[in-house]
């Protein structure tokens, strides 16, 4: 049923995941982003064949979710300050298949660009009504939706006058260890992209644009919130045909 | 089959990952008090030898019978005989760069062509300054015969193989992760 390659254990057949284009992900050593210099491994990565451990992964269920984890504007007694937004999208693999039942975790700063985190001490106000943490599970079509606040940009010390474009951190498990992804969603038209070494670390400019959400007026809610759509693509499965030439296409 | 779409690029977790990625029970691959429970502990170091205090280490592993409760295990998904076994753990590093995972030793796994993979954990390392997660494997020092026959370990330069083998510790095993330097851990492309 699954299209697969790779002789598995004792003749069993494993699904495998094809490698991403080498211009999709940032090089680990991206010196413009200063923190990579002492942290990026200096030796080449060793290819790990995809075996049972790699083609399986944690399937984390709804027991990880609290009732308001999808709505970051309702997690406190009062309302957070800032522009309410809906963020929605689909999680698919590189062949267009939806990835259902996968845990999506997000975290972000508040409207003034400050994180509720002990290490964040830049002098912008904390919002007592905003934690900035959300979790959802994708539905059968791979869809997810959050309600939150438009995050603010904030300064950091990477280079002179360095500012992170507004962003929301996303973490996804997918279906297999190979599909695990942590990324960031950005907002369309942000004037800060040009000077951000994290966004620009992605070699392929088209791949970079996949991190920019789309304003979605159909999801904006009258007199309440703006809508943004952010689709996420996890690695596709390898589609090398079976040995007998059976081209499995489902 | 259908359209092929490029993947969404990876980005760093940044310095504030603790906000979104910590679970109170994150380090518990198995619940406290599980028979055979071990702790896997270690430190993460950067290229200057300094502890990485803002990292997250995630683990994924088979159960002690070498099984996964996952539909893509071609032997069939099977609930572990270890009650509460999740297979997955996540631990932040503390102010000394230390992480800790409560787990049980996985069993060996069948590999291709009659080979057997020695018991191992897959680990992902996330941190500020890592634009993509790093993947490594932890093998156990009390499995010398299995490690000797393991096809993945065998593919590693013998001089570097030891970076993938944990050390024994009073309550389990100790496994340091060196992002760079003389003892740089072997990291994998998956």
Short mmCIF file of C-alpha atoms in Angstrom, two decimals:
data_model
loop_
_atom_site.label_atom_id
_atom_site.label_comp_id
_atom_site.label_asym_id
_atom_site.label_seq_id
_atom_site.Cartn_x
_atom_site.Cartn_y
_atom_site.Cartn_z
CA UNK A 1 0.00 0.00 0.00
CA UNK A 2 2.70 2.51 0.81
CA UNK A 3 5.12 3.21 -1.95
CA UNK A 4 8.39 2.15 -0.66
CA UNK A 5 11.96 1.38 -1.34
CA UNK A 6 14.75 -0.17 0.55
CA UNK A 7 14.99 -3.77 1.53
CA UNK A 8 13.93 -3.78 5.10
CA UNK A 9 14.52 -6.31 7.80
CA UNK A 10 14.12 -9.90 6.62
CA UNK A 11 12.67 -8.90 3.31
CA UNK A 12 10.28 -6.34 4.77
CA UNK A 13 10.04 -3.11 2.85
CA UNK A 14 10.52 0.25 4.51
CA UNK A 15 9.14 3.56 3.36
CA UNK A 16 11.97 6.04 2.96
CA UNK A 17 12.07 9.81 2.77
CA UNK A 18 13.93 11.50 0.00
CA UNK A 19 16.55 14.10 0.81
CA UNK A 20 15.66 17.76 0.57
CA UNK A 21 17.28 19.90 -2.05
CA UNK A 22 20.57 21.12 -0.62
CA UNK A 23 19.52 24.74 -1.16
CA UNK A 24 16.39 24.36 0.95
CA UNK A 25 17.85 24.32 4.44
CA UNK A 26 20.40 26.78 5.78
CA UNK A 27 24.02 25.64 5.96
CA UNK A 28 24.81 24.92 9.59
CA UNK A 29 27.77 27.26 9.35
CA UNK A 30 26.25 30.58 8.32
CA UNK A 31 28.77 33.08 9.67
CA UNK A 32 26.50 36.08 9.14
CA UNK A 33 24.49 34.57 11.99
CA UNK A 34 27.23 34.80 14.58
CA UNK A 35 26.03 32.05 16.92
CA UNK A 36 26.62 29.40 14.25
CA UNK A 37 30.39 29.88 14.35
CA UNK A 38 31.05 27.97 17.57
CA UNK A 39 28.10 25.63 17.23
CA UNK A 40 28.02 24.30 13.68
CA UNK A 41 29.88 20.99 13.40
CA UNK A 42 33.09 21.35 11.42
CA UNK A 43 33.09 17.85 9.95
CA UNK A 44 30.78 16.69 7.20
CA UNK A 45 27.58 14.96 8.25
CA UNK A 46 27.61 11.19 7.80
CA UNK A 47 24.76 9.74 5.80
CA UNK A 48 22.50 7.70 8.07
CA UNK A 49 20.60 5.02 6.18
CA UNK A 50 16.89 5.13 6.87
CA UNK A 51 16.02 2.10 8.91
CA UNK A 52 13.35 1.31 11.44
CA UNK A 53 14.33 4.07 13.86
CA UNK A 54 14.36 6.73 11.15
CA UNK A 55 11.13 5.83 9.37
CA UNK A 56 9.11 5.77 12.58
CA UNK A 57 8.63 8.63 15.01
CA UNK A 58 6.63 9.82 17.97
CA UNK A 59 2.89 9.93 17.35
CA UNK A 60 1.80 12.33 20.05
CA UNK A 61 -1.88 12.56 20.65
CA UNK A 62 -4.39 15.09 21.87
CA UNK A 63 -3.49 14.30 25.48
CA UNK A 64 -0.70 16.85 25.03
CA UNK A 65 -3.23 19.63 24.44
CA UNK A 66 -5.04 21.87 26.88
CA UNK A 67 -8.47 23.23 25.95
CA UNK A 68 -7.21 26.72 25.04
CA UNK A 69 -3.84 25.80 23.61
CA UNK A 70 -5.00 26.82 20.12
CA UNK A 71 -6.10 30.30 21.24
CA UNK A 72 -3.25 32.38 22.63
CA UNK A 73 -5.63 35.30 23.23
CA UNK A 74 -7.71 33.45 25.81
CA UNK A 75 -5.13 31.87 28.07
CA UNK A 76 -5.34 34.58 30.74
CA UNK A 77 -8.06 36.47 32.57
CA UNK A 78 -7.66 39.55 30.42
CA UNK A 79 -7.09 40.09 26.73
CA UNK A 80 -3.58 40.54 25.41
CA UNK A 81 -2.70 43.81 23.70
CA UNK A 82 -2.09 43.94 19.99
CA UNK A 83 -3.65 42.93 16.71
CA UNK A 84 -5.56 39.65 16.88
CA UNK A 85 -4.69 37.27 14.05
CA UNK A 86 -5.83 33.89 12.83
CA UNK A 87 -2.99 31.72 11.57
CA UNK A 88 -4.03 28.67 9.63
CA UNK A 89 -2.64 26.34 7.04
CA UNK A 90 -2.09 22.78 5.93
CA UNK A 91 0.74 20.44 6.74
CA UNK A 92 1.59 18.25 3.76
CA UNK A 93 4.52 16.19 2.62
CA UNK A 94 6.54 16.87 -0.49
CA UNK A 95 4.14 14.80 -2.58
CA UNK A 96 1.12 16.81 -1.53
CA UNK A 97 -0.24 14.27 0.93
CA UNK A 98 -1.76 15.77 4.05
CA UNK A 99 0.01 15.00 7.32
CA UNK A 100 -2.83 14.39 9.77
CA UNK A 101 -2.64 13.99 13.54
CA UNK A 102 0.69 15.71 13.92
CA UNK A 103 1.51 17.93 16.86
CA UNK A 104 2.21 21.56 15.93
CA UNK A 105 3.78 23.66 18.67
CA UNK A 106 4.30 27.42 18.41
CA UNK A 107 5.95 30.11 20.50
CA UNK A 108 6.35 33.83 19.92
CA UNK A 109 6.91 37.25 21.52
CA UNK A 110 4.09 39.61 22.37
CA UNK A 111 2.93 42.61 20.36
CA UNK A 112 5.91 44.66 21.53
CA UNK A 113 8.39 41.99 20.51
CA UNK A 114 9.16 40.68 23.98
CA UNK A 115 9.16 37.01 24.93
CA UNK A 116 7.88 35.84 28.29
CA UNK A 117 11.27 34.31 28.99
CA UNK A 118 13.81 34.95 31.73
CA UNK A 119 16.58 35.58 29.21
CA UNK A 120 14.66 38.22 27.24
CA UNK A 121 15.40 41.52 28.90
CA UNK A 122 15.11 44.08 26.16
CA UNK A 123 13.13 46.99 27.49
CA UNK A 124 9.78 46.48 25.84
CA UNK A 125 6.75 45.83 28.03
CA UNK A 126 5.68 42.36 29.02
CA UNK A 127 1.98 41.68 28.58
CA UNK A 128 0.48 40.01 31.65
CA UNK A 129 -2.19 38.49 29.44
CA UNK A 130 0.06 36.85 26.90
CA UNK A 131 2.28 33.83 27.27
CA UNK A 132 2.90 33.26 23.58
CA UNK A 133 2.67 29.46 23.52
CA UNK A 134 0.27 27.30 21.52
CA UNK A 135 -0.27 23.67 20.53
CA UNK A 136 -2.63 21.95 18.13
CA UNK A 137 -2.95 18.62 16.31
CA UNK A 138 -3.60 18.67 12.58
CA UNK A 139 -6.92 17.28 11.41
CA UNK A 140 -7.51 14.54 8.85
CA UNK A 141 -6.63 16.97 6.03
CA UNK A 142 -3.48 18.16 7.77
CA UNK A 143 -5.11 21.49 8.68
CA UNK A 144 -4.32 23.54 11.76
CA UNK A 145 -5.44 26.89 13.12
CA UNK A 146 -4.30 29.22 15.88
CA UNK A 147 -5.68 32.48 17.22
CA UNK A 148 -2.95 34.76 18.47
CA UNK A 149 -1.51 38.28 18.45
CA UNK A 150 0.63 39.75 15.70
CA UNK A 151 4.15 39.48 17.16
CA UNK A 152 6.42 42.51 17.22
CA UNK A 153 9.91 42.79 15.79
CA UNK A 154 12.74 42.98 18.28
CA UNK A 155 16.40 43.93 18.36
CA UNK A 156 19.21 41.49 18.92
CA UNK A 157 22.96 41.89 19.03
CA UNK A 158 24.03 39.88 16.00
CA UNK A 159 25.19 42.95 14.08
CA UNK A 160 24.80 46.71 14.24
CA UNK A 161 21.13 47.71 14.33
CA UNK A 162 20.03 44.08 14.01
CA UNK A 163 16.27 43.42 14.22
CA UNK A 164 14.46 40.13 13.85
CA UNK A 165 11.55 40.36 11.44
CA UNK A 166 8.27 39.52 13.18
CA UNK A 167 7.96 35.76 13.35
CA UNK A 168 6.27 32.81 15.03
CA UNK A 169 8.32 29.70 15.85
CA UNK A 170 6.82 26.42 14.64
CA UNK A 171 7.75 22.88 15.65
CA UNK A 172 6.34 19.82 13.87
CA UNK A 173 6.87 16.10 14.29
CA UNK A 174 5.43 14.74 11.07
CA UNK A 175 5.10 10.98 10.85
CA UNK A 176 8.72 9.90 11.08
CA UNK A 177 11.97 10.90 12.74
CA UNK A 178 13.19 12.09 9.33
CA UNK A 179 10.32 14.58 9.03
CA UNK A 180 10.93 16.45 12.29
CA UNK A 181 11.02 20.18 11.56
CA UNK A 182 11.49 23.35 13.55
CA UNK A 183 11.00 26.53 11.57
CA UNK A 184 9.74 30.11 11.73
CA UNK A 185 6.78 31.75 10.04
CA UNK A 186 7.23 35.31 8.82
CA UNK A 187 4.76 37.95 7.65
CA UNK A 188 4.34 39.25 4.11
CA UNK A 189 6.02 42.51 3.19
CA UNK A 190 8.20 42.71 6.27
CA UNK A 191 10.75 45.50 5.72
CA UNK A 192 13.33 43.77 7.93
CA UNK A 193 14.07 40.74 5.77
CA UNK A 194 17.03 42.32 4.00
CA UNK A 195 19.18 42.51 7.12
CA UNK A 196 18.17 39.27 8.85
CA UNK A 197 20.83 36.56 8.60
CA UNK A 198 18.52 33.83 9.91
CA UNK A 199 15.90 34.33 7.20
CA UNK A 200 18.60 34.90 4.57
CA UNK A 201 20.60 31.82 5.59
CA UNK A 202 18.34 29.79 3.30
CA UNK A 203 20.30 29.52 0.05
CA UNK A 204 17.40 29.29 -2.38
CA UNK A 205 15.40 32.54 -2.48
CA UNK A 206 12.30 30.62 -3.53
CA UNK A 207 12.63 28.28 -0.58
CA UNK A 208 13.02 31.34 1.65
CA UNK A 209 9.67 32.61 0.47
CA UNK A 210 8.05 29.41 1.74
CA UNK A 211 8.54 30.81 5.23
CA UNK A 212 6.49 33.90 4.47
CA UNK A 213 2.81 33.55 5.28
CA UNK A 214 0.11 34.93 3.02
CA UNK A 215 -2.46 37.49 4.10
CA UNK A 216 -5.79 35.68 3.81
CA UNK A 217 -8.78 37.97 3.71
CA UNK A 218 -11.19 35.03 3.62
CA UNK A 219 -10.03 34.14 7.10
CA UNK A 220 -9.96 37.66 8.49
CA UNK A 221 -12.87 37.96 10.83
CA UNK A 222 -15.08 41.05 10.58
CA UNK A 223 -14.38 43.54 13.32
CA UNK A 224 -12.17 41.04 15.11
CA UNK A 225 -9.00 39.62 13.57
CA UNK A 226 -6.78 39.47 10.49
CA UNK A 227 -6.08 36.18 8.74
CA UNK A 228 -2.79 34.66 7.62
CA UNK A 229 -2.21 31.38 5.84
CA UNK A 230 0.99 29.40 6.37
CA UNK A 231 1.29 26.05 4.65
CA UNK A 232 4.08 23.75 5.76
CA UNK A 233 5.69 21.05 3.63
CA UNK A 234 7.53 18.18 5.30
CA UNK A 235 9.86 15.85 3.45
CA UNK A 236 8.30 13.67 0.80
CA UNK A 237 8.54 9.92 0.60
CA UNK A 238 10.78 8.35 -1.92
CA UNK A 239 8.76 7.12 -4.84
CA UNK A 240 11.17 4.68 -6.40
CA UNK A 241 8.97 1.88 -7.71
CA UNK A 242 8.91 -1.60 -6.32
CA UNK A 243 11.32 -4.11 -7.76
CA UNK A 244 8.54 -5.79 -9.71
CA UNK A 245 7.79 -2.49 -11.42
CA UNK A 246 4.52 -2.08 -9.61
CA UNK A 247 3.97 1.65 -9.60
CA UNK A 248 2.06 2.29 -6.46
CA UNK A 249 0.22 5.51 -6.84
CA UNK A 250 -2.25 5.93 -4.02
CA UNK B 1 2.60 10.46 -8.40
CA UNK B 2 1.41 13.98 -7.74
CA UNK B 3 3.10 17.36 -7.66
CA UNK B 4 6.42 17.49 -5.86
CA UNK B 5 6.80 20.42 -3.55
CA UNK B 6 9.96 21.63 -1.90
CA UNK B 7 10.12 21.34 1.85
CA UNK B 8 9.65 24.21 4.23
CA UNK B 9 13.16 25.27 5.29
CA UNK B 10 14.44 24.74 8.80
CA UNK B 11 15.15 27.66 11.11
CA UNK B 12 16.81 27.87 14.51
CA UNK B 13 14.80 27.40 17.70
CA UNK B 14 16.43 30.61 18.94
CA UNK B 15 17.21 31.42 22.56
CA UNK B 16 13.60 31.23 23.78
CA UNK B 17 12.82 27.62 22.84
CA UNK B 18 11.99 26.81 26.46
CA UNK B 19 8.77 28.76 26.12
CA UNK B 20 7.29 26.49 23.51
CA UNK B 21 9.09 23.17 23.63
CA UNK B 22 9.31 22.19 27.28
CA UNK B 23 6.98 19.62 28.78
CA UNK B 24 6.95 18.86 32.50
CA UNK B 25 7.21 15.17 31.61
CA UNK B 26 9.48 15.74 28.61
CA UNK B 27 12.45 13.80 29.99
CA UNK B 28 10.24 10.77 30.72
CA UNK B 29 10.44 8.28 27.90
CA UNK B 30 9.05 5.96 30.55
CA UNK B 31 7.19 6.89 33.74
CA UNK B 32 9.15 7.13 36.97
CA UNK B 33 9.48 3.79 38.69
CA UNK B 34 9.44 1.71 35.51
CA UNK B 35 11.35 -1.56 36.01
CA UNK B 36 14.69 -1.37 34.22
CA UNK B 37 14.60 2.41 34.17
CA UNK B 38 17.88 4.14 33.32
CA UNK B 39 18.94 7.74 33.07
CA UNK B 40 20.81 8.98 30.04
CA UNK B 41 22.64 12.12 31.08
CA UNK B 42 25.21 14.29 29.44
CA UNK B 43 26.40 17.76 28.59
CA UNK B 44 26.37 19.67 25.34
CA UNK B 45 29.54 21.66 24.51
CA UNK B 46 30.32 24.22 21.86
CA UNK B 47 33.55 24.71 19.91
CA UNK B 48 35.13 26.72 22.73
CA UNK B 49 34.39 23.90 25.17
CA UNK B 50 31.70 25.98 26.84
CA UNK B 51 28.47 24.28 27.90
CA UNK B 52 25.53 25.02 25.64
CA UNK B 53 22.95 26.21 28.12
CA UNK B 54 20.13 26.83 25.66
CA UNK B 55 19.88 23.52 23.84
CA UNK B 56 17.19 20.87 23.69
CA UNK B 57 17.96 17.18 23.25
CA UNK B 58 15.20 14.95 21.88
CA UNK B 59 15.35 11.18 21.75
CA UNK B 60 13.57 8.47 19.78
CA UNK B 61 14.05 4.76 20.25
CA UNK B 62 12.62 1.26 20.02
CA UNK B 63 11.28 -0.48 23.10
CA UNK B 64 13.23 -3.26 24.86
CA UNK B 65 11.79 -5.80 22.41
CA UNK B 66 13.04 -3.76 19.46
CA UNK B 67 9.54 -2.70 18.44
CA UNK B 68 7.85 0.56 17.51
CA UNK B 69 4.22 1.38 18.12
CA UNK B 70 4.04 2.93 14.67
CA UNK B 71 2.12 1.98 11.52
CA UNK B 72 5.22 2.17 9.32
CA UNK B 73 7.10 -0.49 11.23
CA UNK B 74 6.71 -3.22 8.59
CA UNK B 75 6.42 -5.83 11.33
CA UNK B 76 3.26 -4.04 12.46
CA UNK B 77 2.62 -1.41 15.11
CA UNK B 78 2.77 -2.94 18.53
CA UNK B 79 2.08 -1.38 21.88
CA UNK B 80 5.14 -1.76 24.06
CA UNK B 81 5.13 -4.30 26.81
CA UNK B 82 6.65 -1.55 28.97
CA UNK B 83 3.67 0.27 30.42
CA UNK B 84 3.76 3.98 29.61
CA UNK B 85 6.64 3.66 27.15
CA UNK B 86 6.54 6.67 24.80
CA UNK B 87 9.73 6.12 22.81
CA UNK B 88 10.24 9.88 22.79
CA UNK B 89 11.93 12.19 25.24
CA UNK B 90 12.95 15.83 25.27
CA UNK B 91 15.19 17.55 27.76
CA UNK B 92 16.44 21.11 27.83
CA UNK B 93 19.99 21.73 28.90
CA UNK B 94 20.45 23.53 32.21
CA UNK B 95 22.85 26.29 33.26
CA UNK B 96 25.69 23.76 32.98
CA UNK B 97 24.62 22.44 29.59
CA UNK B 98 23.28 19.23 31.13
CA UNK B 99 20.37 17.20 29.81
CA UNK B 100 18.75 14.08 31.26
CA UNK B 101 16.36 11.47 29.88
CA UNK B 102 14.59 8.74 31.86
CA UNK B 103 14.23 5.67 29.68
CA UNK B 104 14.77 1.94 29.26
CA UNK B 105 17.33 0.30 27.03
CA UNK B 106 16.03 -0.42 23.55
CA UNK B 107 16.41 -3.86 22.01
CA UNK B 108 18.38 -4.67 18.89
CA UNK B 109 16.69 -4.10 15.53
CA UNK B 110 16.68 -6.14 12.34
CA UNK B 111 18.63 -4.44 9.58
CA UNK B 112 18.93 -5.18 5.88
CA UNK B 113 20.45 -8.39 4.57
CA UNK B 114 20.32 -10.18 7.88
CA UNK B 115 22.32 -7.55 9.72
CA UNK B 116 21.31 -6.49 13.20
CA UNK B 117 21.41 -2.95 14.46
CA UNK B 118 22.74 -2.69 17.99
CA UNK B 119 20.52 -1.02 20.58
CA UNK B 120 20.63 2.73 20.04
CA UNK B 121 18.82 6.00 20.60
CA UNK B 122 18.40 8.54 17.85
CA UNK B 123 19.03 12.02 19.23
CA UNK B 124 18.16 15.44 17.82
CA UNK B 125 19.93 18.53 19.14
CA UNK B 126 18.32 21.94 18.80
CA UNK B 127 19.81 25.25 19.95
CA UNK B 128 20.28 28.89 19.22
CA UNK B 129 22.94 28.97 16.55
CA UNK B 130 21.80 25.67 15.01
CA UNK B 131 19.88 26.53 11.88
CA UNK B 132 18.91 22.89 11.48
CA UNK B 133 18.68 20.21 14.13
CA UNK B 134 21.68 17.96 14.52
CA UNK B 135 21.11 14.21 14.51
CA UNK B 136 23.30 11.71 16.28
CA UNK B 137 23.03 8.19 17.67
CA UNK B 138 23.79 6.93 21.14
CA UNK B 139 25.05 3.34 21.49
CA UNK B 140 25.56 1.47 24.74
CA UNK B 141 28.97 0.47 26.12
CA UNK B 142 27.65 -2.83 27.52
CA UNK B 143 26.85 -4.15 24.03
CA UNK B 144 30.33 -4.71 22.62
CA UNK B 145 29.38 -7.59 20.33
CA UNK B 146 26.32 -5.82 19.01
CA UNK B 147 28.20 -2.59 18.47
CA UNK B 148 30.94 -4.47 16.65
CA UNK B 149 28.36 -5.86 14.22
CA UNK B 150 26.30 -2.68 13.87
CA UNK B 151 26.24 -1.54 10.24
CA UNK B 152 25.95 2.16 11.07
CA UNK B 153 28.82 2.15 13.57
CA UNK B 154 30.85 0.14 11.08
CA UNK B 155 30.40 2.92 8.53
CA UNK B 156 32.04 5.47 10.83
CA UNK B 157 35.74 6.29 10.82
CA UNK B 158 37.10 4.10 13.66
CA UNK B 159 38.79 7.14 15.19
CA UNK B 160 35.43 8.81 15.65
CA UNK B 161 33.24 5.81 16.50
CA UNK B 162 33.74 6.29 20.23
CA UNK B 163 31.87 9.61 20.09
CA UNK B 164 28.69 7.59 19.56
CA UNK B 165 29.13 5.22 22.50
CA UNK B 166 27.91 6.30 25.92
CA UNK B 167 29.80 5.65 29.14
CA UNK B 168 28.41 3.73 32.08
CA UNK B 169 27.10 5.79 34.98
CA UNK B 170 25.75 4.85 38.42
CA UNK B 171 22.12 5.26 37.34
CA UNK B 172 22.43 4.55 33.64
CA UNK B 173 24.65 6.10 31.01
CA UNK B 174 26.54 9.28 30.29
CA UNK B 175 26.75 10.74 26.79
CA UNK B 176 28.30 14.11 26.06
CA UNK B 177 27.66 15.92 22.81
CA UNK B 178 30.45 18.06 21.37
CA UNK B 179 29.23 20.33 18.58
CA UNK B 180 32.81 21.02 17.51
CA UNK B 181 36.37 20.43 18.58
CA UNK B 182 38.73 17.55 19.10
CA UNK B 183 35.95 15.29 20.36
CA UNK B 184 33.34 16.50 17.89
CA UNK B 185 30.42 14.08 17.94
CA UNK B 186 29.55 12.30 14.72
CA UNK B 187 26.40 13.90 13.33
CA UNK B 188 24.29 12.35 10.62
CA UNK B 189 22.39 13.45 7.58
CA UNK B 190 19.11 11.51 7.67
#
